[in-house]
């Protein structure tokens, strides 16, 4: 294997495995900075040893075992209590190199859930929770987070540093809170789990349109949360929403990796068993009186799409009405923009164009690629081809994802 091939392999492994590595090490050490440092040390060890020794049969288990051995050394250096040290050594044996079953241990899911609750601690400001979660659970760099949220890179870096420092100062335990303490963190936990899902469903940066591993992690966390709180409307609503959206993952990408938009997807490739699971969770949430919960409303919109076996069968009037209700429950310019898209399908481009105008100057949407993409689509449907091409090209310039840029530029070229 050449050096560039090895580097690509390690980059992929880091994207996929760093959340598990950091989550496990953070629980062992109780320190996020040390956890990230030792996870990166394990990656450097692979870069040093694999060219000479060859790629191990189970690279992920090799990284986990290497990182945990270094964590144990760190714990010994701290002269921790012998009983605690023995406990950690026992845990390390579960991840001995070559133990393939280790990848499926529920303990991994528990560690990730602990990390989510830590990142969503009430002591942290909301923007710091988001940045820290993207860094730890999505494996995004500070530069990628800054680009995704249209913030200066130093601002994002400071948020992450301050969040870690505050967690250390408060001596926050790396564990799931007791049941009576769950509600005060729940909304933030749900928001960041969905944020992880969205980064997998439509990657904000990079070469891939989707990152299915992130969607799977978010779904697993959502299922664990439903197990913890089976009668909580918002938890059921989020799980329903993620199940319904994840059912389209295979159809969102063409054989060559190109992005496939919703109305162009081959719906025979949708996962209809997953749709059934999502609809069951949605039905349960509504039965519990949650029809107006924000996640339940969004799941209702996804269910409208799921019920349409062909794109032309989509009930856009119902979707537009659901977006209208969602705006009342969760006011947001992004929700308004999505409502514009639904209205365009239900009532025509001219009506939608009028609704779009006050969003064009909204400060929160400046530099937001989907705004220009919606604007371009409406311009094209109104017969204003030159303006439409320009807007599609502007949307492409604003996007941080290579596949999205390709799709937008292709739409610009196709405008008649």
Tab-separated table of C-alpha atoms in Angstrom, residues 48-261:
chain	number	residue	atom	x	y	z
A	48	UNK	CA	4.188	4.575	12.005
A	49	UNK	CA	3.603	0.812	12.325
A	50	UNK	CA	1.274	-0.210	9.513
A	51	UNK	CA	3.686	0.482	6.610
A	52	UNK	CA	6.140	-2.031	8.161
A	53	UNK	CA	3.777	-4.527	9.846
A	54	UNK	CA	0.904	-4.396	7.357
A	55	UNK	CA	-2.727	-3.379	7.845
A	56	UNK	CA	-4.303	-5.410	10.683
A	57	UNK	CA	-7.342	-7.565	9.962
A	58	UNK	CA	-9.444	-5.296	12.158
A	59	UNK	CA	-8.014	-1.751	11.898
A	60	UNK	CA	-10.713	-0.220	14.113
A	61	UNK	CA	-10.050	-2.708	16.939
A	62	UNK	CA	-6.301	-2.072	16.583
A	63	UNK	CA	-6.842	1.662	17.040
A	64	UNK	CA	-9.129	1.088	20.031
A	65	UNK	CA	-6.694	-1.312	21.723
A	66	UNK	CA	-3.740	1.018	21.122
A	67	UNK	CA	-5.607	4.050	22.430
A	68	UNK	CA	-6.807	2.216	25.529
A	69	UNK	CA	-3.322	0.923	26.363
A	70	UNK	CA	-2.088	4.502	26.292
A	71	UNK	CA	-5.016	5.615	28.415
A	72	UNK	CA	-4.175	2.943	30.985
A	73	UNK	CA	-0.597	4.196	31.061
A	74	UNK	CA	-1.918	7.714	31.628
A	75	UNK	CA	-4.116	6.483	34.462
A	76	UNK	CA	-1.168	4.708	36.063
A	77	UNK	CA	0.836	7.895	35.856
A	78	UNK	CA	-1.910	9.672	37.723
A	79	UNK	CA	-1.637	7.067	40.497
A	80	UNK	CA	-5.339	6.342	40.507
A	81	UNK	CA	-6.848	3.957	42.978
A	82	UNK	CA	-5.865	0.347	42.251
A	83	UNK	CA	-9.466	-0.815	42.036
A	84	UNK	CA	-10.280	1.783	39.378
A	85	UNK	CA	-7.167	0.823	37.451
A	86	UNK	CA	-8.095	-2.865	37.540
A	87	UNK	CA	-11.592	-2.038	36.296
A	88	UNK	CA	-10.227	-0.132	33.312
A	89	UNK	CA	-7.751	-2.930	32.518
A	90	UNK	CA	-10.668	-5.388	32.466
A	91	UNK	CA	-12.555	-3.122	30.074
A	92	UNK	CA	-9.510	-2.914	27.834
A	93	UNK	CA	-9.502	-6.691	27.364
A	94	UNK	CA	-12.910	-6.438	25.643
A	95	UNK	CA	-11.159	-4.620	22.828
A	96	UNK	CA	-8.143	-6.888	22.323
A	97	UNK	CA	-6.910	-6.676	18.766
A	98	UNK	CA	-8.689	-9.135	16.515
A	99	UNK	CA	-11.759	-9.533	18.752
A	100	UNK	CA	-14.239	-8.812	16.024
A	101	UNK	CA	-17.231	-9.098	18.278
A	102	UNK	CA	-16.056	-5.982	20.126
A	103	UNK	CA	-17.461	-3.795	17.391
A	104	UNK	CA	-20.965	-4.844	18.334
A	105	UNK	CA	-20.844	-4.405	22.101
A	106	UNK	CA	-23.665	-2.275	23.462
A	107	UNK	CA	-21.076	-0.578	25.659
A	108	UNK	CA	-19.911	1.409	22.646
A	109	UNK	CA	-23.378	2.852	22.232
A	110	UNK	CA	-23.495	3.655	25.921
A	111	UNK	CA	-20.195	5.525	25.705
A	112	UNK	CA	-21.433	7.612	22.802
A	113	UNK	CA	-24.647	8.406	24.647
A	114	UNK	CA	-22.612	9.496	27.667
A	115	UNK	CA	-20.625	11.790	25.411
A	116	UNK	CA	-23.809	13.310	23.990
A	117	UNK	CA	-25.096	14.063	27.492
A	118	UNK	CA	-21.748	15.584	28.447
A	119	UNK	CA	-21.726	17.788	25.341
A	120	UNK	CA	-25.293	18.872	26.188
A	121	UNK	CA	-24.618	19.777	29.810
A	122	UNK	CA	-26.805	22.734	30.922
A	123	UNK	CA	-23.663	24.584	32.029
A	124	UNK	CA	-22.653	25.041	28.376
A	125	UNK	CA	-24.139	27.734	26.131
A	126	UNK	CA	-26.232	26.357	23.246
A	127	UNK	CA	-23.739	27.378	20.544
A	128	UNK	CA	-20.912	25.666	22.452
A	129	UNK	CA	-22.964	22.445	22.708
A	130	UNK	CA	-23.397	22.415	18.928
A	131	UNK	CA	-19.722	23.061	18.187
A	132	UNK	CA	-18.517	20.490	20.711
A	133	UNK	CA	-20.923	17.845	19.414
A	134	UNK	CA	-19.879	18.361	15.801
A	135	UNK	CA	-16.255	18.098	16.828
A	136	UNK	CA	-16.622	14.989	18.988
A	137	UNK	CA	-19.411	12.981	17.375
A	138	UNK	CA	-19.064	13.997	13.717
A	139	UNK	CA	-15.279	14.224	13.663
A	140	UNK	CA	-15.446	17.584	11.865
A	141	UNK	CA	-12.468	19.892	11.965
A	142	UNK	CA	-12.769	23.401	13.396
A	143	UNK	CA	-12.514	24.746	9.844
A	144	UNK	CA	-15.408	22.553	8.646
A	145	UNK	CA	-17.624	23.551	11.583
A	146	UNK	CA	-16.882	27.236	10.966
A	147	UNK	CA	-17.738	26.890	7.288
A	148	UNK	CA	-20.945	24.987	7.971
A	149	UNK	CA	-22.175	27.642	10.418
A	150	UNK	CA	-20.796	30.683	8.599
A	151	UNK	CA	-18.689	31.693	11.586
A	152	UNK	CA	-15.017	32.738	11.770
A	153	UNK	CA	-12.756	29.777	12.533
A	154	UNK	CA	-11.221	31.423	15.660
A	155	UNK	CA	-14.743	31.934	17.057
A	156	UNK	CA	-15.555	28.231	16.737
A	157	UNK	CA	-12.169	27.235	18.182
A	158	UNK	CA	-12.745	29.477	21.212
A	159	UNK	CA	-16.198	27.987	21.803
A	160	UNK	CA	-14.798	24.460	21.818
A	161	UNK	CA	-11.906	25.383	24.121
A	162	UNK	CA	-14.217	27.224	26.532
A	163	UNK	CA	-16.685	24.323	26.540
A	164	UNK	CA	-13.982	21.801	27.437
A	165	UNK	CA	-12.574	24.086	30.117
A	166	UNK	CA	-16.006	24.613	31.658
A	167	UNK	CA	-16.714	20.875	31.715
A	168	UNK	CA	-13.376	20.291	33.431
A	169	UNK	CA	-13.945	23.078	35.972
A	170	UNK	CA	-17.420	21.759	36.818
A	171	UNK	CA	-16.029	18.191	37.058
A	172	UNK	CA	-18.889	16.949	34.877
A	173	UNK	CA	-19.274	13.160	35.145
A	174	UNK	CA	-19.043	11.192	31.912
A	175	UNK	CA	-22.262	9.305	32.434
A	176	UNK	CA	-25.938	9.350	31.552
A	177	UNK	CA	-27.756	11.489	34.151
A	178	UNK	CA	-30.209	9.908	36.538
A	179	UNK	CA	-33.739	9.569	35.202
A	180	UNK	CA	-35.028	12.599	37.136
A	181	UNK	CA	-32.249	14.729	35.606
A	182	UNK	CA	-32.951	13.722	31.997
A	183	UNK	CA	-35.635	16.321	31.172
A	184	UNK	CA	-33.403	19.373	31.765
A	185	UNK	CA	-30.947	18.130	29.136
A	186	UNK	CA	-33.349	16.341	26.841
A	187	UNK	CA	-34.070	19.090	24.302
A	188	UNK	CA	-30.387	19.775	23.753
A	189	UNK	CA	-29.663	16.049	23.457
A	190	UNK	CA	-32.394	15.611	20.853
A	191	UNK	CA	-31.210	18.654	18.917
A	192	UNK	CA	-27.610	17.497	18.737
A	193	UNK	CA	-28.553	13.901	17.869
A	194	UNK	CA	-30.578	15.260	14.951
A	195	UNK	CA	-27.714	17.557	14.061
A	196	UNK	CA	-25.418	14.513	13.839
A	197	UNK	CA	-28.038	12.770	11.692
A	198	UNK	CA	-28.291	15.764	9.354
A	199	UNK	CA	-24.533	15.913	8.911
A	200	UNK	CA	-24.747	12.311	7.721
A	201	UNK	CA	-27.861	12.858	5.598
A	202	UNK	CA	-26.496	15.931	3.785
A	203	UNK	CA	-22.819	16.481	4.578
A	204	UNK	CA	-21.962	20.153	4.990
A	205	UNK	CA	-18.488	19.671	3.508
A	206	UNK	CA	-16.216	17.145	1.865
A	207	UNK	CA	-16.483	14.969	-1.238
A	208	UNK	CA	-19.435	12.762	-0.236
A	209	UNK	CA	-23.079	13.788	-0.467
A	210	UNK	CA	-24.045	11.521	2.436
A	211	UNK	CA	-22.187	9.957	5.384
A	212	UNK	CA	-24.347	6.941	6.294
A	213	UNK	CA	-22.236	6.005	9.331
A	214	UNK	CA	-23.275	9.243	11.057
A	215	UNK	CA	-26.937	8.545	10.296
A	216	UNK	CA	-26.566	5.068	11.801
A	217	UNK	CA	-24.944	6.465	14.958
A	218	UNK	CA	-27.727	9.024	15.361
A	219	UNK	CA	-30.386	6.362	14.821
A	220	UNK	CA	-28.755	4.100	17.388
A	221	UNK	CA	-28.675	6.929	19.926
A	222	UNK	CA	-32.305	7.730	19.144
A	223	UNK	CA	-33.298	4.114	19.742
A	224	UNK	CA	-31.390	4.044	23.034
A	225	UNK	CA	-33.178	7.240	24.109
A	226	UNK	CA	-36.561	5.690	23.286
A	227	UNK	CA	-35.554	2.762	25.470
A	228	UNK	CA	-34.791	5.180	28.313
A	229	UNK	CA	-37.903	7.337	27.794
A	230	UNK	CA	-40.426	5.206	25.852
A	231	UNK	CA	-43.437	7.473	26.464
A	232	UNK	CA	-41.772	10.823	25.707
A	233	UNK	CA	-43.349	12.477	22.671
A	234	UNK	CA	-40.316	14.411	21.448
A	235	UNK	CA	-38.058	11.338	21.670
A	236	UNK	CA	-40.509	9.256	19.636
A	237	UNK	CA	-40.954	12.134	17.188
A	238	UNK	CA	-37.226	12.452	16.582
A	239	UNK	CA	-36.802	8.713	16.087
A	240	UNK	CA	-39.742	8.674	13.654
A	241	UNK	CA	-38.243	11.569	11.710
A	242	UNK	CA	-34.806	9.963	11.461
A	243	UNK	CA	-36.193	6.549	10.480
A	244	UNK	CA	-38.336	8.087	7.727
A	245	UNK	CA	-35.538	10.224	6.335
A	246	UNK	CA	-32.922	7.467	6.583
A	247	UNK	CA	-35.185	5.228	4.506
A	248	UNK	CA	-34.185	7.330	1.457
A	249	UNK	CA	-30.421	7.123	1.912
A	250	UNK	CA	-29.763	4.540	-0.811
A	251	UNK	CA	-31.756	6.556	-3.325
A	252	UNK	CA	-30.025	9.857	-2.531
A	253	UNK	CA	-26.789	8.857	-4.276
A	254	UNK	CA	-26.296	7.698	-7.872
A	255	UNK	CA	-23.903	4.907	-8.823
A	256	UNK	CA	-21.174	7.476	-9.540
A	257	UNK	CA	-21.682	9.210	-6.169
A	258	UNK	CA	-23.663	12.125	-7.594
A	259	UNK	CA	-26.448	13.669	-5.520
A	260	UNK	CA	-30.015	12.659	-6.420
A	261	UNK	CA	-32.691	15.136	-5.338
